[in-house]
CSV table of C-alpha atoms and ligand atoms in Angstrom, one decimal:
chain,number,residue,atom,x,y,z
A,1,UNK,CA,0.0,0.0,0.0
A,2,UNK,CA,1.4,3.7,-1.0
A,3,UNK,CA,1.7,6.0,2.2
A,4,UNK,CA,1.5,10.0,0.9
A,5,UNK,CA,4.4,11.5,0.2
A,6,UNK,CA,3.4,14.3,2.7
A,7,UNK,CA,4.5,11.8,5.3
A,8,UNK,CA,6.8,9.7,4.1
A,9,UNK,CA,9.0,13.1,3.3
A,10,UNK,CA,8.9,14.3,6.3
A,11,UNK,CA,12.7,13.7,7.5
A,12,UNK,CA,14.5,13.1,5.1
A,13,UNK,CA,16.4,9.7,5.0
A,14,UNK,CA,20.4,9.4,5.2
A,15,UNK,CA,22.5,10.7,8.0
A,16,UNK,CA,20.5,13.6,10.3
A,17,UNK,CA,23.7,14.4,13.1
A,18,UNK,CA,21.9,12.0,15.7
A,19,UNK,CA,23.8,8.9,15.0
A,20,UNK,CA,25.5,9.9,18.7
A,21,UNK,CA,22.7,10.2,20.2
A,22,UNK,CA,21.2,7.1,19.2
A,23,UNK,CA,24.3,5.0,19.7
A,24,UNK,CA,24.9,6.5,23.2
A,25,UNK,CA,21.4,5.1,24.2
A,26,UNK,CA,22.2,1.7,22.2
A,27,UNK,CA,25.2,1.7,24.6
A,28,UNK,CA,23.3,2.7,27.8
A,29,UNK,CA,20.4,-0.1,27.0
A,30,UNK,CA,23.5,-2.2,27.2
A,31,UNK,CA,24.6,-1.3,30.1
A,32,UNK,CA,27.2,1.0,29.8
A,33,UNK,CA,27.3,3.8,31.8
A,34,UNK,CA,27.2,6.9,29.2
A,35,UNK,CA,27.3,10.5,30.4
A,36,UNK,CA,24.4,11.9,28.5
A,37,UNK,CA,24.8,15.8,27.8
A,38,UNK,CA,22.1,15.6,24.3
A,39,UNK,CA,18.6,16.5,24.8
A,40,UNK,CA,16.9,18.9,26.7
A,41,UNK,CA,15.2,17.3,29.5
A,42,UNK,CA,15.3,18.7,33.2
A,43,UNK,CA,17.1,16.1,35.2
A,44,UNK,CA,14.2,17.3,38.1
A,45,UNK,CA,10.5,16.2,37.6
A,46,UNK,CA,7.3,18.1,38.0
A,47,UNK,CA,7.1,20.0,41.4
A,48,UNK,CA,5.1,17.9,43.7
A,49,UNK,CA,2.7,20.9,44.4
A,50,UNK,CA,1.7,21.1,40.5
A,51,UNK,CA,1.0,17.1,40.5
A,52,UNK,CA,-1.4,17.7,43.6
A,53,UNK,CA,-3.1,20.2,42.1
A,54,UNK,CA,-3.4,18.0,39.3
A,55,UNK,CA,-4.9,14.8,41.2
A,56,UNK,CA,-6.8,17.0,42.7
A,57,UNK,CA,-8.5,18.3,40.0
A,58,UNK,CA,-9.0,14.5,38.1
A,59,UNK,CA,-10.2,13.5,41.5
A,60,UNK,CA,-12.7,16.3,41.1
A,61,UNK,CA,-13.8,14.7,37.9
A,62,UNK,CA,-12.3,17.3,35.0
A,63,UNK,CA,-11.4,13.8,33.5
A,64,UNK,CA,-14.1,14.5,30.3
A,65,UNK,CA,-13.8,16.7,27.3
A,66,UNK,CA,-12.2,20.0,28.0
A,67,UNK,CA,-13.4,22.9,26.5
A,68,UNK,CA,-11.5,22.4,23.0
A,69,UNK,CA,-9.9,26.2,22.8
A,70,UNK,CA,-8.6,25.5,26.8
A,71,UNK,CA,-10.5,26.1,30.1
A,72,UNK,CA,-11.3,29.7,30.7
A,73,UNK,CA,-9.2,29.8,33.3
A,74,UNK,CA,-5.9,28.7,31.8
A,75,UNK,CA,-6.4,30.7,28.7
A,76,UNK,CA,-6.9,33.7,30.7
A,77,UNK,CA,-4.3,32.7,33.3
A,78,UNK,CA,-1.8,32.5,29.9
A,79,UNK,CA,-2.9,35.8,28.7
A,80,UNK,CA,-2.6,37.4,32.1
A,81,UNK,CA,1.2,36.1,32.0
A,82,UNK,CA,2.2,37.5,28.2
A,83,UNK,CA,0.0,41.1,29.1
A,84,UNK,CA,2.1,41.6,32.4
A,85,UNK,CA,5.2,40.7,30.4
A,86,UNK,CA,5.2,42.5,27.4
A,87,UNK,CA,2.5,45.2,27.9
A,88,UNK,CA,0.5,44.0,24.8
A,89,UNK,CA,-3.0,44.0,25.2
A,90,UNK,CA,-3.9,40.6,25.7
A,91,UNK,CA,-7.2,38.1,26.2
A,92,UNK,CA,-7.9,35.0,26.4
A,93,UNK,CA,-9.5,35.0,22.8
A,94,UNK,CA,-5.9,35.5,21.9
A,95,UNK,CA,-5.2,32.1,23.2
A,96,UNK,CA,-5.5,28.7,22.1
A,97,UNK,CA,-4.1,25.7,24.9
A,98,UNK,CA,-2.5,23.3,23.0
A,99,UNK,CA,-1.1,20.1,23.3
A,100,UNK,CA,3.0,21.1,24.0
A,101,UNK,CA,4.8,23.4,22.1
A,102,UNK,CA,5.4,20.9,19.0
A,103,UNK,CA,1.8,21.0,18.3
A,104,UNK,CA,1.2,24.7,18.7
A,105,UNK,CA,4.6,24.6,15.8
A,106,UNK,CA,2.8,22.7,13.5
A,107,UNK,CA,-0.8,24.5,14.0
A,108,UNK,CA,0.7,27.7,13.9
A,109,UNK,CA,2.3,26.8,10.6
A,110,UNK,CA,-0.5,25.0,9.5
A,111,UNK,CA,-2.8,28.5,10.1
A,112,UNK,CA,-0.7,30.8,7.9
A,113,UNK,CA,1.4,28.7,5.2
A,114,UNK,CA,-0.4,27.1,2.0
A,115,UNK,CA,0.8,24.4,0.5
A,116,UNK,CA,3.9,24.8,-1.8
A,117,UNK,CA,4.5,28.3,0.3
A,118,UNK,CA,8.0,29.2,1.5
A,119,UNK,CA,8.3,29.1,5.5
A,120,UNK,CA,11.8,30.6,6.7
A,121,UNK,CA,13.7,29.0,9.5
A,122,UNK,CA,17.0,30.2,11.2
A,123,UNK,CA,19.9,27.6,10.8
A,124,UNK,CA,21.0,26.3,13.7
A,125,UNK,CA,17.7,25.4,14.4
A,126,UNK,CA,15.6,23.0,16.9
A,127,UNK,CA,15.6,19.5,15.0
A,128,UNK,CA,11.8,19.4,14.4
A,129,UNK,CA,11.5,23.0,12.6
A,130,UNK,CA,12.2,21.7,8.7
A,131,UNK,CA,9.8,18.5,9.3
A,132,UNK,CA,6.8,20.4,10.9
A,133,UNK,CA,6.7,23.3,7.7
A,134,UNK,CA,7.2,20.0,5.5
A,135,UNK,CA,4.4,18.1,7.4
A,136,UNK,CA,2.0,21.1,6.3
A,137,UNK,CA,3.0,20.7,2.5
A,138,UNK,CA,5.4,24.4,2.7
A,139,UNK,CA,8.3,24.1,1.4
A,140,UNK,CA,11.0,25.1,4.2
A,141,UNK,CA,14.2,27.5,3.5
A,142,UNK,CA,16.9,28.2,6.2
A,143,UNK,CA,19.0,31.2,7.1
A,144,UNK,CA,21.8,31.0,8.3
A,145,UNK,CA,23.1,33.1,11.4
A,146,UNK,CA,26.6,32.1,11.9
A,147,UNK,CA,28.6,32.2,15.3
A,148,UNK,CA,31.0,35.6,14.3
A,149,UNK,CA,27.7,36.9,14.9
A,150,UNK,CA,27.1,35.7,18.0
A,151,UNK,CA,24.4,33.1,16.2
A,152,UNK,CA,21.9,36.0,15.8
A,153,UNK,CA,20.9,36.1,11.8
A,154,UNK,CA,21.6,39.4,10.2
A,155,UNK,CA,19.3,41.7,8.2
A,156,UNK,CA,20.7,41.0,4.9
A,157,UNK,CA,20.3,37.7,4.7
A,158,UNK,CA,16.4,37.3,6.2
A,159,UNK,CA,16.1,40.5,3.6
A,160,UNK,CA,17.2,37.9,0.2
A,161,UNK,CA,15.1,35.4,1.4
A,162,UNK,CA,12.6,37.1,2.4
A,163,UNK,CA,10.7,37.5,-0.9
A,164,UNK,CA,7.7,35.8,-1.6
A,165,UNK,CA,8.0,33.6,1.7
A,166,UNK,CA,4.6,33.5,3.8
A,167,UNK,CA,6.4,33.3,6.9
A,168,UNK,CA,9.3,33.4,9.4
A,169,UNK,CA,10.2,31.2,12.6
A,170,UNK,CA,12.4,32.3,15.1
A,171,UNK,CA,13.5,30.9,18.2
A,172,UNK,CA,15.3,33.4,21.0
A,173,UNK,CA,16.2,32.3,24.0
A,174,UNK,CA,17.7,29.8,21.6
A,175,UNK,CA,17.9,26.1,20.9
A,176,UNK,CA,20.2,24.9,20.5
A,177,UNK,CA,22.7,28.2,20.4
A,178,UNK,CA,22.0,29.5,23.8
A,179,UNK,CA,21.7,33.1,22.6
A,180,UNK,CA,19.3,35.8,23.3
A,181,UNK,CA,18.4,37.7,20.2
A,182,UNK,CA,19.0,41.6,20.6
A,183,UNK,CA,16.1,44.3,20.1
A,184,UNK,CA,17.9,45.3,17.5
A,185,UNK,CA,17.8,41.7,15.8
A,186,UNK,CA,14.4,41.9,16.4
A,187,UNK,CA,13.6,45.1,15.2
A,188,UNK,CA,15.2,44.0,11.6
A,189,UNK,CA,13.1,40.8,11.6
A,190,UNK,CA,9.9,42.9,12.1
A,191,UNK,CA,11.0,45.4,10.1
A,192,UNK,CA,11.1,42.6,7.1
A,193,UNK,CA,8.4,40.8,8.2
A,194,UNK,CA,6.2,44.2,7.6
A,195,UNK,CA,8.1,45.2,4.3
A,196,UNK,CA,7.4,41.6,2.8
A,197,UNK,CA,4.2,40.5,4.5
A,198,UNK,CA,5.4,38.1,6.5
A,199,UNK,CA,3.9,36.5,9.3
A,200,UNK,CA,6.2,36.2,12.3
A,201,UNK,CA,6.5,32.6,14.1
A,202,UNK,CA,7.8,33.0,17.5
A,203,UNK,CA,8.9,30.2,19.6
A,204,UNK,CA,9.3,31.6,22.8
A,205,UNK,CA,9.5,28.1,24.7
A,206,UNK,CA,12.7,29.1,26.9
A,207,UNK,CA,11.5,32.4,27.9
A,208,UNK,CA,12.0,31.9,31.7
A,209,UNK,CA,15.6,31.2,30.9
A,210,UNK,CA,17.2,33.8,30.7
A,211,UNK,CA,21.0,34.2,31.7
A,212,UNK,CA,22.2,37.9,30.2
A,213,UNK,CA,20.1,40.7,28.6
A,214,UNK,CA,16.4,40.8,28.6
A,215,UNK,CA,13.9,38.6,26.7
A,216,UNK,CA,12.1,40.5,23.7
A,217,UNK,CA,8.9,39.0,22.8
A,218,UNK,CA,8.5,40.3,18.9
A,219,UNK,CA,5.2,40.7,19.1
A,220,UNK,CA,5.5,43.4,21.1
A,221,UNK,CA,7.7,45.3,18.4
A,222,UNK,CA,5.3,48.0,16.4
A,223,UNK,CA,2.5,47.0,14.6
A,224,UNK,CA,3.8,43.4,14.9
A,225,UNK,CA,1.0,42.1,16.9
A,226,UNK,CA,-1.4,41.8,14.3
A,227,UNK,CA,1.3,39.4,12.0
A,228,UNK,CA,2.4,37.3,15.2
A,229,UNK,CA,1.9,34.0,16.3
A,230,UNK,CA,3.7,33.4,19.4
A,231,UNK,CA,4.9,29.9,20.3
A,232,UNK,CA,4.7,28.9,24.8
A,233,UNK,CA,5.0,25.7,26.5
A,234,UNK,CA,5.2,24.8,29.8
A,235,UNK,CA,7.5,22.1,29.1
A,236,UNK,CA,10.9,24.0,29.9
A,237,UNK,CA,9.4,26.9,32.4
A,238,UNK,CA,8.1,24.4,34.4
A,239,UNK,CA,9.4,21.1,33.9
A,240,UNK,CA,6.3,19.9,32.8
A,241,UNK,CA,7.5,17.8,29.4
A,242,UNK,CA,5.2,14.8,29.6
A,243,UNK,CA,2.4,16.8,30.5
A,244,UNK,CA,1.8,18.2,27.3
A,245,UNK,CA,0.4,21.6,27.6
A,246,UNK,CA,1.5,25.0,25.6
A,247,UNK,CA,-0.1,27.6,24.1
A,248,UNK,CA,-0.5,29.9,20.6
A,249,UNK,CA,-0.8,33.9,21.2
A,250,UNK,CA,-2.3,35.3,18.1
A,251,UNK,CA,-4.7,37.8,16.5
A,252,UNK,CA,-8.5,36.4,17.6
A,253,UNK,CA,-8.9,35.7,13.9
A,254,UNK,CA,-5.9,33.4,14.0
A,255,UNK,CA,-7.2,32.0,17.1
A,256,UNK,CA,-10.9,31.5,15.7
A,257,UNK,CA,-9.6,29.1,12.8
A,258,UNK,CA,-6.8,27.5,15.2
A,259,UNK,CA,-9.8,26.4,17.3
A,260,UNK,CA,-11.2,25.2,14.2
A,261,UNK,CA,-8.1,22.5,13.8
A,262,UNK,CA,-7.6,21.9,17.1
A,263,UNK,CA,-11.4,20.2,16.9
A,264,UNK,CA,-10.5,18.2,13.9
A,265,UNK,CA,-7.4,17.3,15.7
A,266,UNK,CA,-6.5,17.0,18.9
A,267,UNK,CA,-9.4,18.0,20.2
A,268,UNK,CA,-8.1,20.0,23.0
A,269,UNK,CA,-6.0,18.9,25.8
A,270,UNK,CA,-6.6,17.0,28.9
A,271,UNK,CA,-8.9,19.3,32.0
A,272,UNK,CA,-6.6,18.1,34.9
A,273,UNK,CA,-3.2,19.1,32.8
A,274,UNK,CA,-4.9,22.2,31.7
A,275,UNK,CA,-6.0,22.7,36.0
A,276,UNK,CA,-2.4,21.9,36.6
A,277,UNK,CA,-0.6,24.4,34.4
A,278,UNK,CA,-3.1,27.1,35.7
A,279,UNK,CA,-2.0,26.2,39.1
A,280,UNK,CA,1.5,26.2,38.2
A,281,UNK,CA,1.2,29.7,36.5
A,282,UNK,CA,-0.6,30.9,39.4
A,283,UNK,CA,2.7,30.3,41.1
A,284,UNK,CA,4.2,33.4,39.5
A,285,UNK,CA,8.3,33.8,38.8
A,286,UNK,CA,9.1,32.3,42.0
A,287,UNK,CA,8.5,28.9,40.8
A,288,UNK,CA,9.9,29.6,37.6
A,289,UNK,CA,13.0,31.1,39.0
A,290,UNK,CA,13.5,27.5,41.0
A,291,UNK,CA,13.2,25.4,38.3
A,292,UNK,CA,15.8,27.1,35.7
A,293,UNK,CA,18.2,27.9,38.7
A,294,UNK,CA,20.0,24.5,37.8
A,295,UNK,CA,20.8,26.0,34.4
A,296,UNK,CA,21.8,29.3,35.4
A,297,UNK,CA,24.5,27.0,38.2
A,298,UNK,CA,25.9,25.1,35.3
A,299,UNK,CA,26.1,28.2,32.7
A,300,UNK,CA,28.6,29.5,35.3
A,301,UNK,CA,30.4,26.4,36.1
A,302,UNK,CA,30.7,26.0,31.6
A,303,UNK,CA,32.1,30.3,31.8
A,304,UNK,CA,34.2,29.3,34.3
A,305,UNK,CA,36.0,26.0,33.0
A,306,UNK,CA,36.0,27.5,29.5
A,307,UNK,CA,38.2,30.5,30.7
A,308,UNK,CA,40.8,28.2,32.0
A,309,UNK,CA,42.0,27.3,28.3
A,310,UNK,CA,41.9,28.3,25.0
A,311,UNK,CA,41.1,25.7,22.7
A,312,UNK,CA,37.9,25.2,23.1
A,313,UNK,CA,35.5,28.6,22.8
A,314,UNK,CA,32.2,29.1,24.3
A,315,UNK,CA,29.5,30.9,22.1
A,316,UNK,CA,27.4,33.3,24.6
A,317,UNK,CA,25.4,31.1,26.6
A,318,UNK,CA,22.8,34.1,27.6
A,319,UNK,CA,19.8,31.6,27.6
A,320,UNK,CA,18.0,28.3,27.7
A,321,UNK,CA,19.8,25.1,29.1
A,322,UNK,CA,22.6,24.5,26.3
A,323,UNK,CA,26.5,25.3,25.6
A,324,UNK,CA,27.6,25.8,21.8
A,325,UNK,CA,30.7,25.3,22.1
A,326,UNK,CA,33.4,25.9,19.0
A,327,UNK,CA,35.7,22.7,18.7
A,328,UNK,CA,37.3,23.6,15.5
A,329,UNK,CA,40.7,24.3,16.9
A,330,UNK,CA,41.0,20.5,17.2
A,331,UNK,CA,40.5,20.2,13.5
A,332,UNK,CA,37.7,17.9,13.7
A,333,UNK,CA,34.0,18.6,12.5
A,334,UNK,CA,31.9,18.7,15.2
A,335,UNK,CA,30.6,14.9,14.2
A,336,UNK,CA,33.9,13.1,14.3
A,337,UNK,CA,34.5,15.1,17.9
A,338,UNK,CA,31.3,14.0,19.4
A,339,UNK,CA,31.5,10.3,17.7
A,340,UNK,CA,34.9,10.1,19.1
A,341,UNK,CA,34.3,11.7,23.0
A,342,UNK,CA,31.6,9.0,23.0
A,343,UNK,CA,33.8,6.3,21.7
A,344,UNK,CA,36.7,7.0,24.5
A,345,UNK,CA,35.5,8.2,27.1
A,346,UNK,CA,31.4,7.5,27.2
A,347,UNK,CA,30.4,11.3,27.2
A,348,UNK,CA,27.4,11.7,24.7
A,349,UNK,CA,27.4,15.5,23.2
A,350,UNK,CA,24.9,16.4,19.9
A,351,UNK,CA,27.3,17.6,17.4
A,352,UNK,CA,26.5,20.8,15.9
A,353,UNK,CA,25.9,19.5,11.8
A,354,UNK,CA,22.7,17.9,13.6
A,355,UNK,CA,21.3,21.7,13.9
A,356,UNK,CA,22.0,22.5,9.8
A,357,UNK,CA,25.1,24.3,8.4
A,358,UNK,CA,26.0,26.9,10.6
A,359,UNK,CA,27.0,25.2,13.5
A,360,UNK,CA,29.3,22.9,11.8
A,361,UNK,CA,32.6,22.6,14.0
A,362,UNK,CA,30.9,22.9,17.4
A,363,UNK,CA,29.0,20.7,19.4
A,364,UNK,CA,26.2,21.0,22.0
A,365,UNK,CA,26.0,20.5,25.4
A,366,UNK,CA,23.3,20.1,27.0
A,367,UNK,CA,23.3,21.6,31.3
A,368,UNK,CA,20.8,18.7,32.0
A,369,UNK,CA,22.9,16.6,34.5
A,370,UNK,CA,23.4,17.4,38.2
A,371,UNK,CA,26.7,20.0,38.9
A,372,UNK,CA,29.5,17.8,40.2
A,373,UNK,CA,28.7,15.4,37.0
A,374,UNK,CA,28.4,18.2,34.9
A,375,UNK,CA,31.4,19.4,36.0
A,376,UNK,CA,33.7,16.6,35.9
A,377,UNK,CA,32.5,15.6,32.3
A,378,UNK,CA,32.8,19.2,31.0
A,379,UNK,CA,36.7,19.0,32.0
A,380,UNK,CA,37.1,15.4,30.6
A,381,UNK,CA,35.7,16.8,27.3
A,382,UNK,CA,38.0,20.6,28.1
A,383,UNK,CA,40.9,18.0,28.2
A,384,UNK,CA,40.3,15.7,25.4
A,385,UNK,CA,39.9,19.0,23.1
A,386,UNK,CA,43.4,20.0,24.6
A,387,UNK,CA,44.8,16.1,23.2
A,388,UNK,CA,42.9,16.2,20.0
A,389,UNK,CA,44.6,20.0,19.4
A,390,UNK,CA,48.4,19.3,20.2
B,1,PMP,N1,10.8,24.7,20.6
B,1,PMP,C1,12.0,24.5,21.0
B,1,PMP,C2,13.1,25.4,20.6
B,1,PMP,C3,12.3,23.3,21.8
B,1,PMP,O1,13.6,23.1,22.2
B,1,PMP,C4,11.3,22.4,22.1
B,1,PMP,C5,11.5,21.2,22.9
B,1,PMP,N2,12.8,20.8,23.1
B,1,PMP,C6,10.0,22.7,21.6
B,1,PMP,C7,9.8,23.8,20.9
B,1,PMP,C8,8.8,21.9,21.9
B,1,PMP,O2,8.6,21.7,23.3
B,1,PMP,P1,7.2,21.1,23.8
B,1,PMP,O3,6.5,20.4,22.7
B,1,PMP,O4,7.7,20.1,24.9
B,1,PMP,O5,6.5,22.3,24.4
């Protein structure tokens, strides 16, 4: 039997960058103790108080359908949280609860891309971007934003691409670069998103983590609000990855036809997750402030080991829970350093040719592993870089 193309072309076959990944956890399910600094999972679980609140609330029976758009209170709990933080007037018809981040990705795309239109992505980018605008039948095109500039794309080349592209993704704080874009980064995106018509995709997943300069939500850049579709999740904010539950900010008209597909598709997310994440929000920055504090420990432990050599250089970590860090002194591509850290001494990196083009010659670490093991490994890896380099 044929399967569609729209599926069966969604990754495309052949070497992706996450043969380390994949052979680390062959090695682990083997028993073989591997270091794992690769994806981007808390090594803490769901604060106890959020899972009460969320028995409590299946144990008060919101086990049926939920309102498909989100409860009431969790979309007006989310649009409390982006008003107060950006100043943009916000309701809950801006809102649609969705199942994670991913799925907001793919809706949001799915909302304002036809099929056969150009979606832009910035290179390095988060592993799923080119397959979700494929899974909607766009076509997707990266730019690349290299590391001389700090990994934040310049004007000139969004502006070439720009041209008859329906829309734009970005991602800041970034995975998997660690930077922060700038307001004046910012400003040039809007200011091409507005010259070309461009609607503006903004993945804002990592926005509680936030290690130097200030978080910039695009949307509220001038007159971008109506041409935004901002991307939340309280997966990272709240280490809350299994549970789920994220969010689309948009113009209500957006919103109206994004309620639309989430009926003929997910049909909204589960009452007690949705009960939970309004407790958790409900918490305010305190609880938000505990949970990334891990991240913002190891940023300075990665500062601080980098600056005791010089072969191995550390892009800006100014947000989000990863290191980019520049191997090519060693002479190795960022593959062959990863496959061989693994192979000798059973520390699993991502190398950065998993993330596109511009991150060839680095690798990423990810700060997801408690201090003193996150420590010692960083070193064994500071050291091997030394060897590899003589
Ligand atoms: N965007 C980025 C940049 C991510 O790193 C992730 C998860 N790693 C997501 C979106 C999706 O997160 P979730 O679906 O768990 O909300």
């Amino acid at each position: 039997m044929k399967l569609s193309h729209r599926i069966t072309h969604l990754t495309p076959g052949g070497s992706d960058g996450w043969e380390v990944f994949y052979r680390a956890r062959a090695l682990k399910a083997a028993g073989q103790p591997v270091i794992e600094l690769t994806i981007g999972e808390h090594d803490i679980r769901t604060h106890p108080s959020i899972l009460d609140a969320m028995h409590a609330s299946a144990k008060d029976g919101h086990t049926g359908y939920a309102a498909v758009p989100g409860t009431e209170a969790l979309r007006q709990a989310v649009a409390t949280r982006i008003q107060t933080r950006t100043g943009v007037a916000t309701t809950p018809d801006n809102i649609l609860i969705t199942p994670g981040g991913q799925a907001a990705l793919f809706a949001a795309h799915t909302a304002v891309c036809d099929e056969g239109d150009v979606a832009l992505y910035i290179d390095p980018y988060y592993a799923t971007y080119p397959g979700t605008i494929r899974g909607i039948g766009a076509t997707p095109k990266a730019i690349p934003a290299y590391p001389d500039n700090g990994f934040q794309p310049r004007a000139s080349d969004i502006a070439r691409h720009a041209k008859g592209a329906a829309s734009i993704m970005i991602n800041t704080p970034n995975n998997p670069t660690g930077a922060v874009y700038s307001h004046a980064t910012l400003q040039e995106i809007a200011t091409t998103c507005i010259e070309h018509d461009l609607w503006l995709i903004s993945d804002e997943v990592y926005d509680t983590q936030l290690w130097d300069g200030d978080h910039i939500s695009p949307r509220a850049l001038p007159d971008m609000a109506e041409r935004t579709l901002v991307v939340g999740s309280m997966s990272k904010s709240h280490a809350m990855t299994g549970s789920r539950v994220g969010w689309i900010c948009a113009p209500t008209k957006v919103i109206e036809h994004l309620i639309n597909l989430a009926t003929h598709t997910t049909y909204g997310v589960a009452g007690y997750i949705q009960d939970a994440a309004e407790f958790a929000l409900g918490q305010g920055e305190a609880l938000e402030a505990e949970i990334s504090a891990p991240f913002a420990r190891r940023r300075q432990i990665t500062e601080t080991l980098l600056a005791t050599q010089n072969i191995v250089k550390g892009s800006p970590i100014q947000g989000a829970m990863y290191a980019m860090l520049d191997i090519r002194a060693t002479g190795l591509t960022g593959s062959a350093f990863a496959n061989d850290l693994l192979d000798t001494h059973a520390i699993a990196t991502m190398p950065g040719e998993s993330f596109g083009v511009a991150a060839a010659g680095h690798i990423r670490v990810a700060m997801t592993i408690d201090d003193e093991t996150y420590k010692s490994a960083l070193q064994t890896l500071l050291d091997f870089a030394t060897t590899k380099a003589a």
